[in-house]
Amino acid sequence: MSGYFYSHRMQLVDSFGRVARKLRLSVTDRCNFKCDFCMPLKPTWIPSSEILTFDEISRVVKILASMGVSKIRLTGGEPLVRREIEKCVKILKKVPGVETISMTTNGYFLDEKAAALKESGLDSVTISLHSLKPERYEQIVGRKDAFSKVLSGIKRAQAVGLSPVKLNCVVIRGCNDDEILDFVELGRETGLVVRFIEYMPFDGKNMWNPDRLVTGAEIISKIEEKYRIERLPREHGSTSLTYRIKDGSGTLINIITTMSQPFCRDCDRIRLSADGKIVPCLFSRDDYDVKKLLRNNASDEEIADFIRSAFMKKFAGVETLLKNGEVEPLIRPMHTIGG
Ligand code: SAM
Ligand code: SF4
């Protein structure tokens, strides 16, 4: 089908010289949770007919992979509510050039799905867990039966050999910021990598305000009250700072400092929304509808050119918005693009 083969000349480059290597692929905007900091009270769902089919997703991924994108993270909404998501994993894992497939999930269906996902080629998983207190957790995610199911999902993910298994914890002042040390302790006991995420202004309920943001620096000083830690070199393109607890346990902690210390200069990500829009950056106001081309018999070459020109327009990043005081809450709710 494609006359495109990856070559250095063809890689996806933006106007700042940043090269796309990773794809955040939202497979649905739907979710079985209503997290306070993500889901609007009355979400408007994308009509099913507008959601990309697995064939369409795989075509875009083939084209992206031909341009050097090799790491795919499935997200949502909640990726595990997409029917037969393991089939999608299987299809994408066979695409030439795709090296790893990972997933960010709320973990609710992971106990039942982990084995099939691993079998289909999923490499690793990140599970969102924002509190270790069952009642508080269920209050945050708006679902009463969730805590024990998510814990079982985490254990199953480890048992079937998904690796690494990481936890995402969005830290919000006055909500769960008293649990930072408990999460570190959990990491030490289980080998799970805990990722503390700064609260971003994408919440559907418009609750975000700067006072609720707990910065990476605050999180680090909290951890230092109890542990000696060392910062590890940052991987090119990584969104996070990595620290090791110096107690011989090898425990790693990631801190995602998108708001206080963003790493836009070597960003290597591109995003595809569930309804087929290329979103060059989480903070972009613009998106580029590749689905129209997919559904109008465009050739691979035309689609590749379209993506290349969309990516070329990727703006400098949240770094500049923050500098100019331009970050407005709710550019788009997080469930529509996937974190
Ligand atoms: N449903 C899946 C989940 O919750 O893991 C995947 C999609 S979710 C939008 C991706 C990540 O974004 C999750 O770890 C979630 O906690 C995080 N997230 C959602 N809203 C956020 C916000 N306002 N600020 C920071 N992170 C947020
Ligand atoms: Fe759903 Fe994930 Fe958003 Fe929570 S953060 S409402 S689990 S999409």
mmCIF file of C-alpha atoms and ligand atoms in Angstrom:
data_model
loop_
_atom_site.group_PDB
_atom_site.id
_atom_site.type_symbol
_atom_site.label_atom_id
_atom_site.label_comp_id
_atom_site.label_asym_id
_atom_site.label_seq_id
_atom_site.Cartn_x
_atom_site.Cartn_y
_atom_site.Cartn_z
ATOM 1 C CA MET A 1 0.000 0.000 0.000
ATOM 2 C CA SER A 2 2.596 2.507 1.037
ATOM 3 C CA GLY A 3 5.452 3.617 -1.136
ATOM 4 C CA TYR A 4 6.974 5.225 1.968
ATOM 5 C CA PHE A 5 9.980 3.756 3.637
ATOM 6 C CA TYR A 6 11.569 5.383 6.624
ATOM 7 C CA SER A 7 14.596 7.367 5.752
ATOM 8 C CA HIS A 8 16.276 10.185 7.613
ATOM 9 C CA ARG A 9 15.081 12.629 4.972
ATOM 10 C CA MET A 10 11.460 11.694 5.549
ATOM 11 C CA GLN A 11 11.279 12.037 9.312
ATOM 12 C CA LEU A 12 8.609 14.262 10.859
ATOM 13 C CA VAL A 13 10.225 17.521 11.850
ATOM 14 C CA ASP A 14 8.643 20.729 13.141
ATOM 15 C CA SER A 15 9.766 24.282 12.505
ATOM 16 C CA PHE A 16 11.939 24.186 15.662
ATOM 17 C CA GLY A 17 13.791 21.099 14.442
ATOM 18 C CA ARG A 18 12.045 18.746 16.891
ATOM 19 C CA VAL A 19 11.541 15.245 15.522
ATOM 20 C CA ALA A 20 8.463 13.084 16.261
ATOM 21 C CA ARG A 21 9.289 9.659 17.700
ATOM 22 C CA LYS A 22 6.316 8.957 19.957
ATOM 23 C CA LEU A 23 2.592 8.842 19.263
ATOM 24 C CA ARG A 24 -0.103 9.379 21.878
ATOM 25 C CA LEU A 25 -3.041 7.598 20.344
ATOM 26 C CA SER A 26 -6.468 8.256 21.811
ATOM 27 C CA VAL A 27 -8.744 5.346 20.898
ATOM 28 C CA THR A 28 -11.916 6.742 22.472
ATOM 29 C CA ASP A 29 -13.119 9.837 24.312
ATOM 30 C CA ARG A 30 -15.469 7.720 26.454
ATOM 31 C CA CYS A 31 -14.780 6.668 29.979
ATOM 32 C CA ASN A 32 -16.367 4.705 32.791
ATOM 33 C CA PHE A 33 -14.967 7.165 35.388
ATOM 34 C CA LYS A 34 -15.738 10.805 36.079
ATOM 35 C CA CYS A 35 -12.490 12.068 37.572
ATOM 36 C CA ASP A 36 -12.950 15.524 39.041
ATOM 37 C CA PHE A 37 -9.915 16.937 37.259
ATOM 38 C CA CYS A 38 -10.774 15.543 33.829
ATOM 39 C CA MET A 39 -14.390 14.829 32.980
ATOM 40 C CA PRO A 40 -16.963 17.585 32.426
ATOM 41 C CA LEU A 41 -20.278 17.220 34.286
ATOM 42 C CA LYS A 42 -22.075 16.780 30.976
ATOM 43 C CA PRO A 43 -19.557 15.522 28.444
ATOM 44 C CA THR A 44 -20.423 15.688 24.753
ATOM 45 C CA TRP A 45 -19.259 12.417 23.271
ATOM 46 C CA ILE A 46 -17.873 12.089 19.780
ATOM 47 C CA PRO A 47 -20.481 10.211 17.658
ATOM 48 C CA SER A 48 -19.394 6.591 17.038
ATOM 49 C CA SER A 49 -19.360 7.141 13.274
ATOM 50 C CA GLU A 50 -16.618 9.758 13.751
ATOM 51 C CA ILE A 51 -14.323 7.489 15.750
ATOM 52 C CA LEU A 52 -11.466 6.027 13.705
ATOM 53 C CA THR A 53 -11.796 2.303 12.971
ATOM 54 C CA PHE A 54 -8.853 0.001 13.721
ATOM 55 C CA ASP A 55 -8.116 -0.098 9.955
ATOM 56 C CA GLU A 56 -7.966 3.687 9.840
ATOM 57 C CA ILE A 57 -5.814 3.876 12.972
ATOM 58 C CA SER A 58 -3.437 1.290 11.584
ATOM 59 C CA ARG A 59 -3.132 3.163 8.290
ATOM 60 C CA VAL A 60 -2.161 6.386 10.056
ATOM 61 C CA VAL A 61 0.250 4.481 12.309
ATOM 62 C CA LYS A 62 1.897 2.824 9.274
ATOM 63 C CA ILE A 63 2.415 6.228 7.709
ATOM 64 C CA LEU A 64 3.749 7.700 10.959
ATOM 65 C CA ALA A 65 6.043 4.711 11.493
ATOM 66 C CA SER A 66 7.380 5.159 7.968
ATOM 67 C CA MET A 67 8.430 8.619 9.138
ATOM 68 C CA GLY A 68 10.238 7.337 12.227
ATOM 69 C CA VAL A 69 7.543 7.269 14.935
ATOM 70 C CA SER A 70 8.329 4.080 16.835
ATOM 71 C CA LYS A 71 6.722 4.261 20.289
ATOM 72 C CA ILE A 72 2.971 4.244 20.692
ATOM 73 C CA ARG A 73 0.992 4.953 23.848
ATOM 74 C CA LEU A 74 -2.709 4.090 23.759
ATOM 75 C CA THR A 75 -4.864 6.410 25.790
ATOM 76 C CA GLY A 76 -8.365 7.842 25.859
ATOM 77 C CA GLY A 77 -10.806 8.568 27.467
ATOM 78 C CA GLU A 78 -10.384 5.107 28.825
ATOM 79 C CA PRO A 79 -8.692 2.824 26.279
ATOM 80 C CA LEU A 80 -10.072 -0.332 27.895
ATOM 81 C CA VAL A 81 -13.674 0.681 27.172
ATOM 82 C CA ARG A 82 -12.912 0.505 23.436
ATOM 83 C CA ARG A 83 -14.264 -2.865 22.294
ATOM 84 C CA GLU A 84 -11.607 -5.434 21.384
ATOM 85 C CA ILE A 85 -8.776 -3.025 22.119
ATOM 86 C CA GLU A 86 -6.435 -6.021 22.274
ATOM 87 C CA LYS A 87 -7.073 -6.526 18.525
ATOM 88 C CA CYS A 88 -5.883 -2.982 17.929
ATOM 89 C CA VAL A 89 -2.724 -3.706 19.934
ATOM 90 C CA LYS A 90 -2.106 -6.820 17.851
ATOM 91 C CA ILE A 91 -2.543 -4.964 14.570
ATOM 92 C CA LEU A 92 -0.299 -2.062 15.594
ATOM 93 C CA LYS A 93 2.425 -4.325 16.984
ATOM 94 C CA LYS A 94 2.864 -5.790 13.487
ATOM 95 C CA VAL A 95 3.401 -2.413 11.836
ATOM 96 C CA PRO A 96 6.993 -2.213 10.560
ATOM 97 C CA GLY A 97 8.912 0.351 12.576
ATOM 98 C CA VAL A 98 6.705 0.156 15.682
ATOM 99 C CA GLU A 99 8.976 -0.841 18.561
ATOM 100 C CA THR A 100 6.875 -0.525 21.692
ATOM 101 C CA ILE A 101 3.226 -0.216 22.600
ATOM 102 C CA SER A 102 2.185 1.006 26.005
ATOM 103 C CA MET A 103 -1.095 2.120 27.515
ATOM 104 C CA THR A 104 -2.336 4.601 30.088
ATOM 105 C CA THR A 105 -5.486 3.293 31.758
ATOM 106 C CA ASN A 106 -7.626 3.847 34.819
ATOM 107 C CA GLY A 107 -7.148 0.122 35.474
ATOM 108 C CA TYR A 108 -10.796 -0.768 36.102
ATOM 109 C CA PHE A 109 -10.909 -3.483 33.418
ATOM 110 C CA LEU A 110 -7.259 -4.463 33.656
ATOM 111 C CA ASP A 111 -7.736 -7.540 35.812
ATOM 112 C CA GLU A 112 -9.800 -9.139 33.047
ATOM 113 C CA LYS A 113 -7.869 -7.689 30.090
ATOM 114 C CA ALA A 114 -4.189 -7.771 31.109
ATOM 115 C CA ALA A 115 -3.419 -11.297 29.882
ATOM 116 C CA ALA A 116 -5.025 -10.717 26.450
ATOM 117 C CA LEU A 117 -3.249 -7.390 26.111
ATOM 118 C CA LYS A 118 0.126 -8.920 26.927
ATOM 119 C CA GLU A 119 -0.564 -11.771 24.515
ATOM 120 C CA SER A 120 -1.425 -9.235 21.786
ATOM 121 C CA GLY A 121 1.892 -7.431 22.215
ATOM 122 C CA LEU A 122 1.329 -4.701 24.790
ATOM 123 C CA ASP A 123 4.691 -4.011 26.425
ATOM 124 C CA SER A 124 3.978 -1.814 29.410
ATOM 125 C CA VAL A 125 1.186 -0.082 31.244
ATOM 126 C CA THR A 126 0.652 3.018 33.354
ATOM 127 C CA ILE A 127 -2.305 2.910 35.715
ATOM 128 C CA SER A 128 -3.812 6.032 37.201
ATOM 129 C CA LEU A 129 -4.214 5.876 40.975
ATOM 130 C CA HIS A 130 -4.728 9.167 42.736
ATOM 131 C CA SER A 131 -5.223 8.050 46.307
ATOM 132 C CA LEU A 132 -4.454 5.043 48.467
ATOM 133 C CA LYS A 133 -7.488 5.763 50.618
ATOM 134 C CA PRO A 134 -10.397 3.819 49.098
ATOM 135 C CA GLU A 135 -13.112 6.338 49.943
ATOM 136 C CA ARG A 136 -11.107 9.314 48.781
ATOM 137 C CA TYR A 137 -10.098 7.523 45.580
ATOM 138 C CA GLU A 138 -13.682 6.607 44.757
ATOM 139 C CA GLN A 139 -14.771 10.178 45.461
ATOM 140 C CA ILE A 140 -12.116 11.489 43.019
ATOM 141 C CA VAL A 141 -13.018 9.077 40.209
ATOM 142 C CA GLY A 142 -16.762 9.213 40.861
ATOM 143 C CA ARG A 143 -17.248 5.469 41.065
ATOM 144 C CA LYS A 144 -17.945 3.419 44.175
ATOM 145 C CA ASP A 145 -16.695 -0.046 43.193
ATOM 146 C CA ALA A 146 -13.381 1.100 41.724
ATOM 147 C CA PHE A 147 -10.603 0.877 44.313
ATOM 148 C CA SER A 148 -10.351 -2.881 44.805
ATOM 149 C CA LYS A 149 -10.851 -3.550 41.084
ATOM 150 C CA VAL A 150 -8.008 -1.197 40.177
ATOM 151 C CA LEU A 151 -5.697 -2.763 42.767
ATOM 152 C CA SER A 152 -6.454 -6.204 41.284
ATOM 153 C CA GLY A 153 -5.725 -4.770 37.839
ATOM 154 C CA ILE A 154 -2.332 -3.497 38.983
ATOM 155 C CA LYS A 155 -1.414 -6.881 40.464
ATOM 156 C CA ARG A 156 -2.567 -8.703 37.332
ATOM 157 C CA ALA A 157 -0.537 -6.381 35.094
ATOM 158 C CA GLN A 158 2.581 -7.280 37.079
ATOM 159 C CA ALA A 159 1.685 -10.976 37.148
ATOM 160 C CA VAL A 160 1.279 -11.275 33.360
ATOM 161 C CA GLY A 161 4.652 -9.597 32.814
ATOM 162 C CA LEU A 162 3.749 -6.152 31.510
ATOM 163 C CA SER A 163 6.854 -4.120 32.220
ATOM 164 C CA PRO A 164 7.317 -1.568 33.494
ATOM 165 C CA VAL A 165 4.080 -1.098 35.432
ATOM 166 C CA LYS A 166 3.820 2.523 36.514
ATOM 167 C CA LEU A 167 1.282 4.502 38.511
ATOM 168 C CA ASN A 168 0.079 8.001 37.588
ATOM 169 C CA CYS A 169 -0.937 10.186 40.500
ATOM 170 C CA VAL A 170 -2.220 13.696 39.739
ATOM 171 C CA VAL A 171 -1.333 15.730 42.823
ATOM 172 C CA ILE A 172 -3.904 18.340 43.829
ATOM 173 C CA ARG A 173 -3.574 20.643 46.809
ATOM 174 C CA GLY A 174 -6.133 20.005 49.471
ATOM 175 C CA CYS A 175 -7.176 16.738 47.839
ATOM 176 C CA ASN A 176 -4.380 14.143 47.909
ATOM 177 C CA ASP A 177 -1.150 16.084 48.555
ATOM 178 C CA ASP A 178 -0.957 14.527 52.034
ATOM 179 C CA GLU A 179 -0.304 11.110 50.411
ATOM 180 C CA ILE A 180 2.994 11.778 48.609
ATOM 181 C CA LEU A 181 5.076 9.801 51.113
ATOM 182 C CA ASP A 182 2.526 6.964 51.176
ATOM 183 C CA PHE A 183 2.908 6.621 47.411
ATOM 184 C CA VAL A 184 6.704 6.551 47.710
ATOM 185 C CA GLU A 185 6.338 3.816 50.322
ATOM 186 C CA LEU A 186 4.101 1.852 47.946
ATOM 187 C CA GLY A 187 6.772 2.160 45.249
ATOM 188 C CA ARG A 188 9.424 0.829 47.664
ATOM 189 C CA GLU A 189 7.259 -2.123 48.666
ATOM 190 C CA THR A 190 6.056 -3.155 45.209
ATOM 191 C CA GLY A 191 8.652 -2.056 42.653
ATOM 192 C CA LEU A 192 6.011 0.030 40.884
ATOM 193 C CA VAL A 193 7.309 3.293 39.436
ATOM 194 C CA VAL A 194 5.218 6.125 40.876
ATOM 195 C CA ARG A 195 4.714 9.148 38.624
ATOM 196 C CA PHE A 196 3.562 12.335 40.329
ATOM 197 C CA ILE A 197 1.833 14.619 37.804
ATOM 198 C CA GLU A 198 1.294 18.339 38.206
ATOM 199 C CA TYR A 199 -2.341 19.333 37.902
ATOM 200 C CA MET A 200 -2.973 20.845 34.450
ATOM 201 C CA PRO A 201 -5.728 23.223 33.362
ATOM 202 C CA PHE A 202 -7.630 20.680 31.262
ATOM 203 C CA ASP A 203 -10.305 19.723 33.720
ATOM 204 C CA GLY A 204 -13.809 19.501 32.374
ATOM 205 C CA LYS A 205 -15.279 21.062 35.500
ATOM 206 C CA ASN A 206 -13.038 24.111 35.345
ATOM 207 C CA MET A 207 -11.755 23.538 38.874
ATOM 208 C CA TRP A 208 -8.113 24.244 38.076
ATOM 209 C CA ASN A 209 -6.502 27.277 39.615
ATOM 210 C CA PRO A 210 -2.843 28.001 40.373
ATOM 211 C CA ASP A 211 -3.390 27.537 44.125
ATOM 212 C CA ARG A 212 -4.300 23.897 43.608
ATOM 213 C CA LEU A 213 -1.111 23.188 41.674
ATOM 214 C CA VAL A 214 1.481 21.320 43.745
ATOM 215 C CA THR A 215 4.744 21.869 41.884
ATOM 216 C CA GLY A 216 7.418 19.266 41.271
ATOM 217 C CA ALA A 217 9.740 21.231 43.577
ATOM 218 C CA GLU A 218 7.228 20.900 46.425
ATOM 219 C CA ILE A 219 6.783 17.200 45.752
ATOM 220 C CA ILE A 220 10.553 16.701 45.847
ATOM 221 C CA SER A 221 10.980 18.570 49.124
ATOM 222 C CA LYS A 222 8.185 16.519 50.661
ATOM 223 C CA ILE A 223 9.962 13.306 49.607
ATOM 224 C CA GLU A 224 13.266 14.665 50.950
ATOM 225 C CA GLU A 225 11.713 15.058 54.401
ATOM 226 C CA LYS A 226 11.964 11.284 54.689
ATOM 227 C CA TYR A 227 14.302 9.935 51.987
ATOM 228 C CA ARG A 228 17.640 10.706 50.457
ATOM 229 C CA ILE A 229 17.122 10.916 46.699
ATOM 230 C CA GLU A 230 19.253 11.420 43.610
ATOM 231 C CA ARG A 231 18.222 12.830 40.280
ATOM 232 C CA LEU A 232 19.011 10.660 37.250
ATOM 233 C CA PRO A 233 19.910 12.063 33.817
ATOM 234 C CA ARG A 234 16.810 12.965 31.838
ATOM 235 C CA GLU A 235 16.154 10.901 28.706
ATOM 236 C CA HIS A 236 15.851 12.919 25.490
ATOM 237 C CA GLY A 237 12.207 13.861 24.953
ATOM 238 C CA SER A 238 11.062 12.672 28.359
ATOM 239 C CA THR A 239 8.240 14.600 30.006
ATOM 240 C CA SER A 240 9.462 13.738 33.468
ATOM 241 C CA LEU A 241 12.257 14.080 35.986
ATOM 242 C CA THR A 242 13.414 10.776 37.429
ATOM 243 C CA TYR A 243 14.685 10.341 40.980
ATOM 244 C CA ARG A 244 16.066 7.284 42.713
ATOM 245 C CA ILE A 245 15.500 6.705 46.416
ATOM 246 C CA LYS A 246 18.962 6.128 47.883
ATOM 247 C CA ASP A 247 18.072 3.281 50.197
ATOM 248 C CA GLY A 248 19.321 0.366 48.094
ATOM 249 C CA SER A 249 15.777 -0.598 47.027
ATOM 250 C CA GLY A 250 16.213 0.828 43.499
ATOM 251 C CA THR A 251 12.872 2.658 43.805
ATOM 252 C CA LEU A 252 12.316 5.140 40.977
ATOM 253 C CA ILE A 253 10.016 8.144 41.150
ATOM 254 C CA ASN A 254 8.948 10.202 38.121
ATOM 255 C CA ILE A 255 7.779 13.771 38.438
ATOM 256 C CA ILE A 256 5.900 15.344 35.553
ATOM 257 C CA THR A 257 6.487 19.064 35.839
ATOM 258 C CA THR A 258 4.441 20.221 32.862
ATOM 259 C CA MET A 259 3.300 23.414 34.570
ATOM 260 C CA SER A 260 6.341 24.423 36.612
ATOM 261 C CA GLN A 261 9.199 23.174 34.433
ATOM 262 C CA PRO A 262 7.994 21.989 31.029
ATOM 263 C CA PHE A 263 10.358 20.229 28.640
ATOM 264 C CA CYS A 264 9.131 21.518 25.302
ATOM 265 C CA ARG A 265 12.528 22.059 23.678
ATOM 266 C CA ASP A 266 13.158 18.404 22.877
ATOM 267 C CA CYS A 267 9.540 17.236 22.797
ATOM 268 C CA ASP A 268 9.247 14.237 20.460
ATOM 269 C CA ARG A 269 5.495 13.592 20.627
ATOM 270 C CA ILE A 270 2.616 13.828 18.204
ATOM 271 C CA ARG A 271 -1.010 13.083 19.067
ATOM 272 C CA LEU A 272 -3.907 11.515 17.195
ATOM 273 C CA SER A 273 -7.378 12.044 18.652
ATOM 274 C CA ALA A 274 -10.069 9.374 18.620
ATOM 275 C CA ASP A 275 -11.885 11.215 15.811
ATOM 276 C CA GLY A 276 -8.810 11.397 13.632
ATOM 277 C CA LYS A 277 -7.307 14.780 14.358
ATOM 278 C CA ILE A 278 -3.596 15.361 14.505
ATOM 279 C CA VAL A 279 -2.920 17.439 17.609
ATOM 280 C CA PRO A 280 0.725 18.527 17.550
ATOM 281 C CA CYS A 281 0.821 19.389 21.293
ATOM 282 C CA LEU A 282 -1.416 18.860 24.334
ATOM 283 C CA PHE A 283 -1.588 22.632 24.670
ATOM 284 C CA SER A 284 -2.230 23.400 20.954
ATOM 285 C CA ARG A 285 -5.431 25.163 20.152
ATOM 286 C CA ASP A 286 -5.225 23.850 16.588
ATOM 287 C CA ASP A 287 -5.878 20.377 15.277
ATOM 288 C CA TYR A 288 -5.719 18.918 11.786
ATOM 289 C CA ASP A 289 -8.387 16.547 10.512
ATOM 290 C CA VAL A 290 -6.667 13.574 8.903
ATOM 291 C CA LYS A 291 -9.895 11.533 8.945
ATOM 292 C CA LYS A 292 -11.295 13.576 6.051
ATOM 293 C CA LEU A 293 -8.415 12.397 3.899
ATOM 294 C CA LEU A 294 -8.702 8.815 5.126
ATOM 295 C CA ARG A 295 -12.385 8.752 4.190
ATOM 296 C CA ASN A 296 -11.914 10.493 0.839
ATOM 297 C CA ASN A 297 -9.560 8.023 -0.783
ATOM 298 C CA ALA A 298 -6.427 10.090 -0.294
ATOM 299 C CA SER A 299 -3.190 8.282 -1.062
ATOM 300 C CA ASP A 300 -0.598 7.488 1.632
ATOM 301 C CA GLU A 301 1.620 10.160 0.111
ATOM 302 C CA GLU A 302 -1.138 12.784 0.436
ATOM 303 C CA ILE A 303 -1.793 11.775 4.039
ATOM 304 C CA ALA A 304 1.927 11.840 4.862
ATOM 305 C CA ASP A 305 2.234 15.332 3.345
ATOM 306 C CA PHE A 306 -0.782 16.506 5.341
ATOM 307 C CA ILE A 307 0.661 15.180 8.610
ATOM 308 C CA ARG A 308 4.049 16.632 7.820
ATOM 309 C CA SER A 309 2.586 20.074 7.226
ATOM 310 C CA ALA A 310 0.423 19.831 10.409
ATOM 311 C CA PHE A 311 3.456 18.851 12.481
ATOM 312 C CA MET A 312 5.513 21.647 10.967
ATOM 313 C CA LYS A 313 3.002 24.045 12.586
ATOM 314 C CA LYS A 314 3.602 22.616 16.079
ATOM 315 C CA PHE A 315 4.016 25.644 18.307
ATOM 316 C CA ALA A 316 6.935 26.155 20.680
ATOM 317 C CA GLY A 317 4.968 24.732 23.616
ATOM 318 C CA VAL A 318 3.513 25.407 27.010
ATOM 319 C CA GLU A 319 6.846 26.953 27.991
ATOM 320 C CA THR A 320 6.043 30.021 25.858
ATOM 321 C CA LEU A 321 2.412 30.134 26.920
ATOM 322 C CA LEU A 322 3.432 30.147 30.571
ATOM 323 C CA LYS A 323 6.034 32.822 29.960
ATOM 324 C CA ASN A 324 3.418 35.026 28.291
ATOM 325 C CA GLY A 325 0.752 34.225 30.914
ATOM 326 C CA GLU A 326 -1.446 32.774 28.175
ATOM 327 C CA VAL A 327 -2.431 29.426 29.615
ATOM 328 C CA GLU A 328 -6.185 29.418 29.814
ATOM 329 C CA PRO A 329 -8.053 26.702 31.602
ATOM 330 C CA LEU A 330 -9.878 24.253 29.383
ATOM 331 C CA ILE A 331 -8.215 24.378 26.010
ATOM 332 C CA ARG A 332 -9.881 20.996 25.675
ATOM 333 C CA PRO A 333 -10.988 18.568 28.421
ATOM 334 C CA MET A 334 -8.320 15.946 29.101
ATOM 335 C CA HIS A 335 -10.574 12.985 28.254
ATOM 336 C CA THR A 336 -10.774 14.181 24.651
ATOM 337 C CA ILE A 337 -7.030 13.998 24.064
ATOM 338 C CA GLY A 338 -5.534 11.659 26.587
ATOM 339 C CA GLY A 339 -2.994 13.302 28.867
HETATM 340 N N1 SAM B 1 -8.371 7.060 31.324
HETATM 341 C C1 SAM B 1 -6.985 6.816 31.384
HETATM 342 C C2 SAM B 1 -6.412 7.189 32.734
HETATM 343 O O1 SAM B 1 -7.076 7.882 33.496
HETATM 344 O O2 SAM B 1 -5.302 6.764 33.004
HETATM 345 C C3 SAM B 1 -6.197 7.463 30.266
HETATM 346 C C4 SAM B 1 -6.599 8.866 29.858
HETATM 347 S S1 SAM B 1 -6.239 10.103 31.076
HETATM 348 C C5 SAM B 1 -6.851 11.562 30.336
HETATM 349 C C6 SAM B 1 -4.457 10.219 30.954
HETATM 350 C C7 SAM B 1 -3.770 10.761 32.190
HETATM 351 O O3 SAM B 1 -4.091 12.136 32.326
HETATM 352 C C8 SAM B 1 -4.197 10.079 33.480
HETATM 353 O O4 SAM B 1 -3.081 9.672 34.225
HETATM 354 C C9 SAM B 1 -4.941 11.153 34.202
HETATM 355 O O5 SAM B 1 -4.861 11.023 35.594
HETATM 356 C C10 SAM B 1 -4.249 12.401 33.697
HETATM 357 N N2 SAM B 1 -5.038 13.616 33.853
HETATM 358 C C11 SAM B 1 -6.357 13.789 33.624
HETATM 359 N N3 SAM B 1 -6.727 15.062 33.869
HETATM 360 C C12 SAM B 1 -5.602 15.719 34.262
HETATM 361 C C13 SAM B 1 -5.325 17.065 34.649
HETATM 362 N N4 SAM B 1 -6.270 18.000 34.675
HETATM 363 N N5 SAM B 1 -4.061 17.373 34.992
HETATM 364 C C14 SAM B 1 -3.073 16.439 34.965
HETATM 365 N N6 SAM B 1 -3.274 15.160 34.584
HETATM 366 C C15 SAM B 1 -4.518 14.797 34.247
HETATM 367 FE FE1 SF4 B 2 -11.593 8.813 32.662
HETATM 368 FE FE2 SF4 B 2 -8.954 8.904 32.716
HETATM 369 FE FE3 SF4 B 2 -10.397 11.159 32.595
HETATM 370 FE FE4 SF4 B 2 -10.429 9.757 34.805
HETATM 371 S S1 SF4 B 2 -8.641 10.758 33.899
HETATM 372 S S2 SF4 B 2 -12.240 10.596 33.767
HETATM 373 S S3 SF4 B 2 -10.276 7.725 34.071
HETATM 374 S S4 SF4 B 2 -10.279 9.616 31.024
#
